[in-house]
Amino acid sequence: MKRLCLILGDQLSLSLSSLKALGPDDELMMAEVYSEATYVRHHPQKIALIFSAMRHFAADLRAQGRLVHYYRLDDPNNHQSLTAQMKYLSQLRGLDHWLITEPGEWRLKSELTQLAQEGELSVEILEDDRFVTRHHEFSEFLKGRKQPRMEHFYRIVRRKTGILVDEDGKPVGGKWNFDHDNRKKYRGGTVPKAPRYEPDEITEEVMSLVTQRFSNHFGTLENFNWPVTRAEALDALQRFINERLPLFGDFQDALVQAEDTLFHSLLSSSLNIGLLEPLEVCRLAESAYKRGEAPLNAVEGFIRQIIGWREYVRGIYWAYMPSYAERNFLEAAEPLPAFFWDESLTSMTCVSEAIRNTRQNAYAHHIQRLMVTGNFALLHGSAVEQVTEWYLAVYIDAFEWVELPNTLGMALFGDGGVMASKPYCASGKYINRMSDYCKTCPYSVKETIGDKACPFNTLYWDFLIKHFDRFSKNPRMALTLKHVSKMDTERRREIIEAAEQLRERIRQTGSERPPSLVPSEEQLVQGSLF
Ligand code: FAD
Ligand code: DLZ
Ligand code: SF4
């Protein structure tokens, strides 16, 4: 029986389970559709990446002799949702059996399941085996564990893959985790530039389509230079291993003004849309260590992000969805500050840098996402669903299976401790320790109250006061909460009041700036705010 196969925009791997299962006569469908491009208002670079990579991949499939029905966004026969397009093609071809590798998002999987339940079409969903672990392995891992932890899962995956594991089953270097060595502040020196992949004709065409149709989405398209083919992604991987991996570990947590990528790999989009496979990336890093070209703290740290965190968050997502998306343990309900969409509205150097990077590049590195914007949203009490929607929309690599646990769980503690054993909350002191931002910031990182006080400080202490009872039984919070216990009532009252004023200002103006920091007309014209 002849079948149809839907290939999604993040399933661009020749090793995809559905492609492996197809017979030579089966036909493929790929479609650029509005429903996927607008279920959140994705950054224009993300839409351009997906459409361009889809078009390149379709060309590869055709070159292999596959029949691909490809619908561009502006095709008159495009019905603008994946399920509507499946129905259309089924009718056109007189074929009603569909084969699909499991989508990465619950939303789309439910749509496909519902389509199958309607009975018009049959839809067979195959496991996505482009990950190192399977759903059943994660379920096994969860069994009997009250508090699942990434570190335990990571060891299982290290043993399973043998990556950085000795013949006797011990971790190379005697430790599973070298995180302790990976917290250095960057004190200058040249950062090798990440490679740029200049748009070819296909990408140029897609970029003009995206400009026409999605110019009302947050973000600029001009800087687009992401890998859109497997060949480019492999080149990006090799360049990272040769040029940036050796210092990846040392400066993994560093934040530096105007250094948008530091020693990070920029490989997440290539991994998430299927241009690279996680194991090939990790094995290449491991071989650099074995050749003595990169130190263990860098290589282990990098590998842990991929076979540890990346696999773990996917496991959490599928184990806890759909109710996971509804969680809001800290009852956060403030509207997301307007400056998340426009960095000119904030004077906080750290936040403005993270948002500028996001707008210009659809990228921010992990510590910008977690300890700057994420930390701010946590301390401010921004509404969980607004924050998760923001992260899903603005990053080149954002797909809900990886974005949601990171945002709702890791950054906002919205799951009450599934992803993290304690909230990643920090005052300006942490940002000052890891960055050079505070030097040029108009706020004072030493102050907690007053117009010049670093807003992270005000909100941090307010956060601890507000959630004191909630966290008092958490042993990992004991030391931090001790400082709150020692605070006198008057000091607490001052902090609560200052935080409330800050929130009110953000509600009213979209900015945290007190009147004394609002730029004059002249300063705005000069383009220098302070
Ligand atoms: P590197 O720092 O070079 O890390 C190497 C690789 O490890 C990444 O490419 C990525 O595949 C993987 N990785 C690292 N950290 C994580 C993590 N916490 N979870 C899963 N994989 C990880 N990552 C996404 O891929 N998509 C998202 O939508 C996403 N949203 C995030 C939201 C928040 C609030 C936070 C705190 C983190 C989020 N991350 C997300 C994880 C991480 O920040 C990005 O993977 C990373 O910044 C991508 O840049 P890079 O490729 O240069 O990563
Ligand atoms: C992200 C995205 C976008 C912007 N557009 C499309 C598209 O037009 N067609 C498509 O097949 N996939 C697209 N994607 C990726 C899907 O949203 C993704 O496959 C699901 O969210 C499941 O992870
Ligand atoms: Fe950020 Fe506060 Fe430092 Fe300014 S002083 S850069 S707001 S941490």
mmCIF file of C-alpha atoms in Angstrom, residues 41-45 210 214-222 341 355-362 393-394:
data_model
loop_
_atom_site.group_PDB
_atom_site.id
_atom_site.type_symbol
_atom_site.label_atom_id
_atom_site.label_comp_id
_atom_site.label_asym_id
_atom_site.label_seq_id
_atom_site.Cartn_x
_atom_site.Cartn_y
_atom_site.Cartn_z
ATOM 1 C CA ARG A 41 4.955 35.240 16.811
ATOM 2 C CA HIS A 42 8.296 33.643 16.032
ATOM 3 C CA HIS A 43 11.348 35.811 15.477
ATOM 4 C CA PRO A 44 11.724 36.435 11.699
ATOM 5 C CA GLN A 45 15.139 34.697 11.748
ATOM 6 C CA VAL A 210 9.503 36.648 5.641
ATOM 7 C CA PHE A 214 6.101 38.684 9.221
ATOM 8 C CA SER A 215 7.532 42.162 9.632
ATOM 9 C CA ASN A 216 5.232 42.722 12.623
ATOM 10 C CA HIS A 217 7.082 40.027 14.624
ATOM 11 C CA PHE A 218 9.771 41.047 17.144
ATOM 12 C CA GLY A 219 13.332 40.856 15.798
ATOM 13 C CA THR A 220 15.461 41.839 12.853
ATOM 14 C CA LEU A 221 16.356 39.709 9.864
ATOM 15 C CA GLU A 222 19.472 41.546 8.608
ATOM 16 C CA TRP A 341 10.139 43.608 23.525
ATOM 17 C CA ILE A 355 17.341 41.735 24.735
ATOM 18 C CA ARG A 356 19.439 43.463 22.095
ATOM 19 C CA ASN A 357 21.214 40.173 21.371
ATOM 20 C CA THR A 358 17.842 38.452 21.171
ATOM 21 C CA ARG A 359 16.372 41.026 18.792
ATOM 22 C CA GLN A 360 19.428 41.197 16.523
ATOM 23 C CA ASN A 361 20.396 37.542 16.482
ATOM 24 C CA ALA A 362 17.421 35.496 17.765
ATOM 25 C CA ALA A 393 8.800 33.182 20.166
ATOM 26 C CA VAL A 394 12.155 34.918 20.290
#
